[in-house]
Short mmCIF file of N, CA, C and O and ligand atoms in Angstrom, two decimals:
data_model
loop_
_atom_site.label_atom_id
_atom_site.label_comp_id
_atom_site.label_asym_id
_atom_site.label_seq_id
_atom_site.Cartn_x
_atom_site.Cartn_y
_atom_site.Cartn_z
N MET A 1 95.96 -45.07 31.91
CA MET A 1 96.76 -45.38 30.72
C MET A 1 95.90 -45.97 29.60
O MET A 1 95.99 -45.57 28.46
N PHE A 2 95.03 -46.95 29.98
CA PHE A 2 94.19 -47.59 28.96
C PHE A 2 92.76 -47.07 29.02
O PHE A 2 91.85 -47.70 28.51
N ASN A 3 92.55 -45.91 29.64
CA ASN A 3 91.19 -45.40 29.84
C ASN A 3 90.41 -45.22 28.55
O ASN A 3 89.21 -45.39 28.52
N ARG A 4 91.10 -44.86 27.47
CA ARG A 4 90.42 -44.61 26.20
C ARG A 4 90.55 -45.79 25.25
O ARG A 4 90.21 -45.67 24.07
N SER A 5 91.06 -46.92 25.74
CA SER A 5 91.20 -48.07 24.86
C SER A 5 89.83 -48.72 24.64
O SER A 5 88.93 -48.62 25.47
N VAL A 6 89.71 -49.37 23.52
CA VAL A 6 88.43 -49.99 23.17
C VAL A 6 88.06 -51.10 24.17
O VAL A 6 86.89 -51.33 24.44
N VAL A 7 89.07 -51.74 24.77
CA VAL A 7 88.79 -52.79 25.76
C VAL A 7 88.15 -52.18 27.01
O VAL A 7 87.17 -52.70 27.55
N THR A 8 88.65 -51.00 27.45
CA THR A 8 88.08 -50.32 28.61
C THR A 8 86.72 -49.74 28.28
O THR A 8 85.77 -49.87 29.06
N LEU A 9 86.60 -49.10 27.12
CA LEU A 9 85.36 -48.44 26.73
C LEU A 9 84.19 -49.42 26.62
O LEU A 9 83.04 -49.03 26.76
N THR A 10 84.47 -50.69 26.35
CA THR A 10 83.40 -51.68 26.25
C THR A 10 83.23 -52.45 27.55
O THR A 10 82.52 -53.46 27.60
N GLY A 11 83.88 -51.98 28.64
CA GLY A 11 83.70 -52.58 29.96
C GLY A 11 84.33 -53.95 30.10
O GLY A 11 83.90 -54.75 30.94
N GLN A 12 85.36 -54.24 29.30
CA GLN A 12 85.95 -55.59 29.33
C GLN A 12 87.36 -55.64 29.92
O GLN A 12 88.01 -56.69 29.85
N MET A 13 87.80 -54.50 30.50
CA MET A 13 89.16 -54.49 31.04
C MET A 13 89.31 -55.48 32.19
O MET A 13 90.39 -56.05 32.39
N TRP A 14 88.25 -55.74 32.96
CA TRP A 14 88.34 -56.71 34.06
C TRP A 14 88.72 -58.10 33.55
O TRP A 14 89.47 -58.84 34.21
N LYS A 15 88.22 -58.46 32.37
CA LYS A 15 88.56 -59.77 31.79
C LYS A 15 90.06 -59.83 31.49
O LYS A 15 90.72 -60.84 31.72
N MET A 16 90.57 -58.71 30.96
CA MET A 16 91.99 -58.61 30.65
C MET A 16 92.82 -58.76 31.93
O MET A 16 93.82 -59.49 31.96
N LEU A 17 92.41 -58.05 33.00
CA LEU A 17 93.16 -58.09 34.25
C LEU A 17 93.12 -59.48 34.88
O LEU A 17 94.14 -59.97 35.37
N VAL A 18 91.95 -60.11 34.88
CA VAL A 18 91.84 -61.48 35.41
C VAL A 18 92.78 -62.41 34.65
O VAL A 18 93.52 -63.20 35.25
N GLY A 19 92.78 -62.30 33.32
CA GLY A 19 93.64 -63.14 32.49
C GLY A 19 95.11 -62.92 32.77
O GLY A 19 95.88 -63.87 32.94
N VAL A 20 95.52 -61.65 32.86
CA VAL A 20 96.93 -61.32 33.08
C VAL A 20 97.38 -61.81 34.47
O VAL A 20 98.45 -62.40 34.61
N VAL A 21 96.54 -61.59 35.49
CA VAL A 21 96.90 -62.02 36.85
C VAL A 21 97.06 -63.55 36.88
O VAL A 21 98.04 -64.06 37.44
N LEU A 22 96.11 -64.27 36.27
CA LEU A 22 96.20 -65.73 36.29
C LEU A 22 97.38 -66.24 35.47
O LEU A 22 98.01 -67.25 35.83
N MET A 23 97.71 -65.53 34.37
CA MET A 23 98.89 -65.93 33.59
C MET A 23 100.16 -65.74 34.43
O MET A 23 101.06 -66.59 34.40
N LEU A 24 100.21 -64.65 35.19
CA LEU A 24 101.37 -64.41 36.05
C LEU A 24 101.44 -65.45 37.17
O LEU A 24 102.52 -65.98 37.46
N VAL A 25 100.30 -65.74 37.78
CA VAL A 25 100.27 -66.74 38.86
C VAL A 25 100.76 -68.09 38.32
O VAL A 25 101.61 -68.74 38.93
N GLY A 26 100.22 -68.49 37.17
CA GLY A 26 100.60 -69.78 36.58
C GLY A 26 102.06 -69.83 36.18
O GLY A 26 102.68 -70.90 36.17
N SER A 27 102.63 -68.67 35.85
CA SER A 27 104.02 -68.63 35.40
C SER A 27 105.02 -68.48 36.53
O SER A 27 106.16 -68.95 36.42
N VAL A 28 104.62 -67.84 37.62
CA VAL A 28 105.56 -67.52 38.70
C VAL A 28 105.40 -68.43 39.93
O VAL A 28 106.40 -68.85 40.52
N ALA A 29 104.16 -68.74 40.29
CA ALA A 29 103.90 -69.49 41.52
C ALA A 29 104.65 -70.82 41.61
O ALA A 29 105.15 -71.17 42.69
N PRO A 30 104.78 -71.59 40.52
CA PRO A 30 105.49 -72.87 40.63
C PRO A 30 106.96 -72.72 41.04
O PRO A 30 107.57 -73.68 41.53
N ALA A 31 107.53 -71.54 40.87
CA ALA A 31 108.93 -71.31 41.26
C ALA A 31 109.10 -71.29 42.76
O ALA A 31 110.21 -71.45 43.27
N PHE A 32 107.99 -71.06 43.48
CA PHE A 32 108.05 -71.01 44.94
C PHE A 32 107.48 -72.31 45.51
O PHE A 32 106.26 -72.53 45.49
N GLU A 33 108.35 -73.15 46.04
CA GLU A 33 107.94 -74.47 46.52
C GLU A 33 106.89 -74.39 47.61
O GLU A 33 106.01 -75.25 47.71
N SER A 34 106.96 -73.34 48.45
CA SER A 34 106.02 -73.22 49.56
C SER A 34 104.57 -73.05 49.10
O SER A 34 103.65 -73.36 49.85
N ILE A 35 104.37 -72.56 47.89
CA ILE A 35 103.01 -72.38 47.37
C ILE A 35 102.41 -73.73 46.99
O ILE A 35 101.19 -73.94 47.10
N GLY A 36 103.23 -74.67 46.58
CA GLY A 36 102.75 -76.03 46.31
C GLY A 36 102.10 -76.21 44.95
O GLY A 36 101.30 -77.13 44.76
N MET A 37 102.39 -75.33 43.99
CA MET A 37 101.84 -75.48 42.65
C MET A 37 102.92 -76.07 41.74
O MET A 37 104.01 -75.51 41.62
N SER A 38 102.61 -77.18 41.10
CA SER A 38 103.58 -77.80 40.20
C SER A 38 103.67 -77.00 38.90
O SER A 38 102.78 -76.22 38.58
N TRP A 39 104.74 -77.24 38.12
CA TRP A 39 104.89 -76.55 36.83
C TRP A 39 103.78 -76.98 35.88
O TRP A 39 103.33 -76.19 35.06
N THR A 40 103.33 -78.22 36.00
CA THR A 40 102.24 -78.69 35.14
C THR A 40 100.96 -77.91 35.41
O THR A 40 100.32 -77.41 34.48
N VAL A 41 100.62 -77.78 36.70
CA VAL A 41 99.41 -77.03 37.06
C VAL A 41 99.57 -75.56 36.67
O VAL A 41 98.64 -74.95 36.14
N GLY A 42 100.76 -74.99 36.89
CA GLY A 42 101.01 -73.60 36.52
C GLY A 42 100.82 -73.36 35.04
O GLY A 42 100.22 -72.37 34.62
N THR A 43 101.32 -74.30 34.23
CA THR A 43 101.18 -74.19 32.78
C THR A 43 99.71 -74.26 32.37
O THR A 43 99.24 -73.51 31.51
N ILE A 44 98.96 -75.17 33.02
CA ILE A 44 97.53 -75.31 32.72
C ILE A 44 96.79 -74.02 33.10
O ILE A 44 95.97 -73.51 32.32
N VAL A 45 97.09 -73.46 34.28
CA VAL A 45 96.45 -72.22 34.73
C VAL A 45 96.74 -71.08 33.74
O VAL A 45 95.84 -70.35 33.32
N ALA A 46 98.01 -70.94 33.34
CA ALA A 46 98.40 -69.86 32.42
C ALA A 46 97.73 -70.05 31.06
O ALA A 46 97.28 -69.08 30.44
N THR A 47 97.65 -71.28 30.59
CA THR A 47 97.04 -71.56 29.28
C THR A 47 95.54 -71.27 29.29
O THR A 47 95.00 -70.66 28.36
N ILE A 48 94.87 -71.68 30.39
CA ILE A 48 93.43 -71.41 30.50
C ILE A 48 93.19 -69.90 30.57
O ILE A 48 92.27 -69.38 29.95
N ALA A 49 94.06 -69.19 31.30
CA ALA A 49 93.92 -67.73 31.42
C ALA A 49 94.07 -67.07 30.05
O ALA A 49 93.30 -66.17 29.70
N TYR A 50 95.04 -67.52 29.28
CA TYR A 50 95.26 -66.98 27.93
C TYR A 50 94.04 -67.27 27.04
O TYR A 50 93.55 -66.41 26.32
N GLY A 51 93.54 -68.50 27.15
CA GLY A 51 92.35 -68.88 26.38
C GLY A 51 91.14 -68.05 26.77
O GLY A 51 90.35 -67.65 25.92
N PHE A 52 91.01 -67.76 28.07
CA PHE A 52 89.90 -66.94 28.56
C PHE A 52 89.94 -65.55 27.92
O PHE A 52 88.92 -65.04 27.44
N VAL A 53 91.13 -64.94 27.90
CA VAL A 53 91.27 -63.60 27.30
C VAL A 53 90.89 -63.65 25.82
O VAL A 53 90.16 -62.78 25.32
N ILE A 54 91.34 -64.67 25.11
CA ILE A 54 91.06 -64.78 23.68
C ILE A 54 89.57 -64.99 23.40
O ILE A 54 89.00 -64.37 22.52
N VAL A 55 88.92 -65.83 24.21
CA VAL A 55 87.52 -66.17 23.97
C VAL A 55 86.57 -65.10 24.51
O VAL A 55 85.57 -64.76 23.88
N ALA A 56 86.89 -64.52 25.68
CA ALA A 56 85.92 -63.67 26.39
C ALA A 56 85.87 -62.24 25.91
O ALA A 56 84.83 -61.59 26.03
N ILE A 57 86.97 -61.71 25.39
CA ILE A 57 86.98 -60.30 24.98
C ILE A 57 86.58 -60.19 23.51
O ILE A 57 87.33 -60.59 22.63
N THR A 58 85.36 -59.69 23.29
CA THR A 58 84.80 -59.64 21.94
C THR A 58 84.31 -58.23 21.63
O THR A 58 84.06 -57.44 22.53
N CYS A 59 84.13 -57.96 20.35
CA CYS A 59 83.53 -56.69 19.93
C CYS A 59 82.02 -56.80 20.13
O CYS A 59 81.39 -57.71 19.59
N PRO A 60 81.42 -55.88 20.92
CA PRO A 60 79.97 -55.93 21.14
C PRO A 60 79.18 -55.69 19.85
O PRO A 60 78.02 -56.07 19.76
N LYS A 61 79.82 -55.08 18.87
CA LYS A 61 79.12 -54.74 17.63
C LYS A 61 79.20 -55.88 16.61
O LYS A 61 78.20 -56.33 16.09
N CYS A 62 80.43 -56.35 16.32
CA CYS A 62 80.59 -57.36 15.25
C CYS A 62 80.92 -58.75 15.80
O CYS A 62 81.06 -59.70 15.03
N GLN A 63 81.04 -58.88 17.15
CA GLN A 63 81.27 -60.17 17.82
C GLN A 63 82.63 -60.80 17.55
O GLN A 63 82.86 -61.95 17.92
N GLN A 64 83.53 -60.08 16.89
CA GLN A 64 84.87 -60.64 16.65
C GLN A 64 85.64 -60.76 17.96
O GLN A 64 85.52 -59.91 18.83
N ARG A 65 86.40 -61.83 18.09
CA ARG A 65 87.26 -62.00 19.26
C ARG A 65 88.55 -61.23 19.00
O ARG A 65 89.39 -61.68 18.24
N TRP A 66 88.69 -60.08 19.66
CA TRP A 66 89.78 -59.16 19.34
C TRP A 66 91.16 -59.78 19.53
O TRP A 66 92.05 -59.59 18.72
N PHE A 67 91.35 -60.54 20.62
CA PHE A 67 92.69 -61.06 20.86
C PHE A 67 92.99 -62.28 19.99
O PHE A 67 94.15 -62.60 19.77
N LEU A 68 91.97 -62.95 19.50
CA LEU A 68 92.19 -64.01 18.52
C LEU A 68 92.61 -63.37 17.20
O LEU A 68 93.55 -63.84 16.53
N GLN A 69 91.95 -62.26 16.84
CA GLN A 69 92.33 -61.51 15.64
C GLN A 69 93.77 -61.01 15.76
O GLN A 69 94.55 -61.09 14.81
N ALA A 70 94.13 -60.49 16.97
CA ALA A 70 95.47 -59.95 17.18
C ALA A 70 96.53 -61.06 17.17
O ALA A 70 97.68 -60.83 16.82
N LEU A 71 96.11 -62.27 17.56
CA LEU A 71 97.03 -63.41 17.53
C LEU A 71 97.44 -63.71 16.08
O LEU A 71 98.58 -64.06 15.80
N VAL A 72 96.48 -63.54 15.18
CA VAL A 72 96.73 -63.78 13.75
C VAL A 72 97.37 -62.56 13.10
O VAL A 72 98.29 -62.69 12.30
N HIS A 73 96.87 -61.37 13.46
CA HIS A 73 97.37 -60.12 12.88
C HIS A 73 97.93 -59.27 14.02
O HIS A 73 97.20 -58.50 14.64
N ALA A 74 99.23 -59.42 14.30
CA ALA A 74 99.85 -58.80 15.47
C ALA A 74 99.73 -57.28 15.49
O ALA A 74 99.72 -56.67 16.55
N GLU A 75 99.58 -56.66 14.32
CA GLU A 75 99.47 -55.20 14.26
C GLU A 75 98.19 -54.70 14.91
O GLU A 75 98.02 -53.50 15.13
N GLN A 76 97.25 -55.61 15.25
CA GLN A 76 95.99 -55.18 15.88
C GLN A 76 96.11 -55.02 17.39
O GLN A 76 95.18 -54.52 18.03
N TYR A 77 97.23 -55.43 18.00
CA TYR A 77 97.38 -55.25 19.45
C TYR A 77 97.36 -53.78 19.81
O TYR A 77 96.73 -53.37 20.77
N GLY A 78 98.07 -52.96 19.03
CA GLY A 78 98.16 -51.53 19.31
C GLY A 78 96.79 -50.86 19.38
O GLY A 78 96.45 -50.24 20.39
N PRO A 79 95.97 -51.00 18.33
CA PRO A 79 94.64 -50.38 18.34
C PRO A 79 93.77 -50.85 19.51
O PRO A 79 92.92 -50.10 19.99
N LEU A 80 93.97 -52.07 19.99
CA LEU A 80 93.17 -52.57 21.11
C LEU A 80 93.47 -51.79 22.39
O LEU A 80 92.60 -51.64 23.25
N PHE A 81 94.71 -51.32 22.54
CA PHE A 81 95.09 -50.62 23.76
C PHE A 81 95.13 -49.11 23.60
O PHE A 81 95.11 -48.38 24.58
N LYS A 82 95.18 -48.64 22.36
CA LYS A 82 95.30 -47.19 22.15
C LYS A 82 94.07 -46.58 21.50
O LYS A 82 93.73 -45.44 21.76
N GLY A 83 93.40 -47.34 20.65
CA GLY A 83 92.29 -46.77 19.90
C GLY A 83 90.95 -46.95 20.59
O GLY A 83 90.81 -47.76 21.50
N SER A 84 89.95 -46.16 20.16
CA SER A 84 88.61 -46.27 20.73
C SER A 84 87.66 -46.97 19.78
O SER A 84 86.47 -47.09 20.06
N ALA A 85 88.19 -47.47 18.66
CA ALA A 85 87.35 -48.13 17.67
C ALA A 85 87.77 -49.59 17.49
O ALA A 85 88.92 -49.95 17.69
N CYS A 86 86.80 -50.42 17.12
CA CYS A 86 87.07 -51.83 16.85
C CYS A 86 88.01 -51.92 15.65
O CYS A 86 87.74 -51.33 14.60
N PRO A 87 89.11 -52.66 15.77
CA PRO A 87 90.04 -52.78 14.64
C PRO A 87 89.47 -53.60 13.48
O PRO A 87 90.01 -53.57 12.38
N VAL A 88 88.37 -54.29 13.72
CA VAL A 88 87.77 -55.13 12.67
C VAL A 88 86.64 -54.38 11.94
O VAL A 88 86.68 -54.19 10.73
N CYS A 89 85.63 -53.92 12.71
CA CYS A 89 84.47 -53.28 12.07
C CYS A 89 84.53 -51.75 12.13
O CYS A 89 83.65 -51.08 11.60
N SER A 90 85.54 -51.21 12.83
CA SER A 90 85.77 -49.76 12.93
C SER A 90 84.69 -49.01 13.70
O SER A 90 84.64 -47.78 13.66
N HIS A 91 83.79 -49.72 14.41
CA HIS A 91 82.80 -49.02 15.22
C HIS A 91 83.52 -48.29 16.35
O HIS A 91 84.34 -48.87 17.05
N ASP A 92 83.21 -46.99 16.54
CA ASP A 92 83.86 -46.19 17.57
C ASP A 92 83.04 -46.27 18.86
O ASP A 92 81.86 -45.94 18.88
N PHE A 93 83.70 -46.72 19.94
CA PHE A 93 83.01 -46.92 21.21
C PHE A 93 83.18 -45.75 22.17
O PHE A 93 82.79 -45.84 23.32
N SER A 94 83.78 -44.64 21.70
CA SER A 94 84.05 -43.52 22.61
C SER A 94 82.77 -42.83 23.09
O SER A 94 82.80 -42.08 24.06
N ALA A 95 81.63 -43.08 22.46
CA ALA A 95 80.37 -42.48 22.88
C ALA A 95 79.83 -43.13 24.16
O ALA A 95 78.93 -42.61 24.79
N GLY A 96 80.40 -44.28 24.54
CA GLY A 96 79.97 -44.92 25.78
C GLY A 96 78.85 -45.93 25.61
O GLY A 96 78.35 -46.48 26.58
N ASP A 97 78.41 -46.15 24.39
CA ASP A 97 77.41 -47.19 24.17
C ASP A 97 78.09 -48.55 24.20
O ASP A 97 79.32 -48.64 24.19
N TYR A 98 77.34 -49.59 24.29
CA TYR A 98 77.84 -50.96 24.26
C TYR A 98 78.65 -51.36 25.49
O TYR A 98 79.37 -52.34 25.43
N VAL A 99 78.57 -50.61 26.59
CA VAL A 99 79.27 -51.04 27.80
C VAL A 99 78.53 -52.23 28.37
O VAL A 99 77.32 -52.20 28.55
N ARG A 100 79.27 -53.29 28.64
CA ARG A 100 78.66 -54.53 29.15
C ARG A 100 78.62 -54.54 30.66
O ARG A 100 79.47 -54.01 31.29
ZN1 ZN B 201 83.80 -54.80 15.75
#
């Protein structure tokens, strides 16, 4: 689904997946008493995961933090998942260069 997205093309989809999984864990785990995670700890885990996604996923060409940009300009979320070019500097990553 996201194979041609700029996040995948730059080898950063793992950061996205780690962030999403930790956000889900932090949001859902406290609901299950047997897991032993308080709502406070869950909120901290989810917040750190969100911060990780914002800080860690950057454009290899112009160094912009894509999800920080998208937080300010919501219309940039689409190009991050559908387009093969950086929504800030327009560098096209479909050639396979810049894989980290
Ligand atoms: Zn860029």
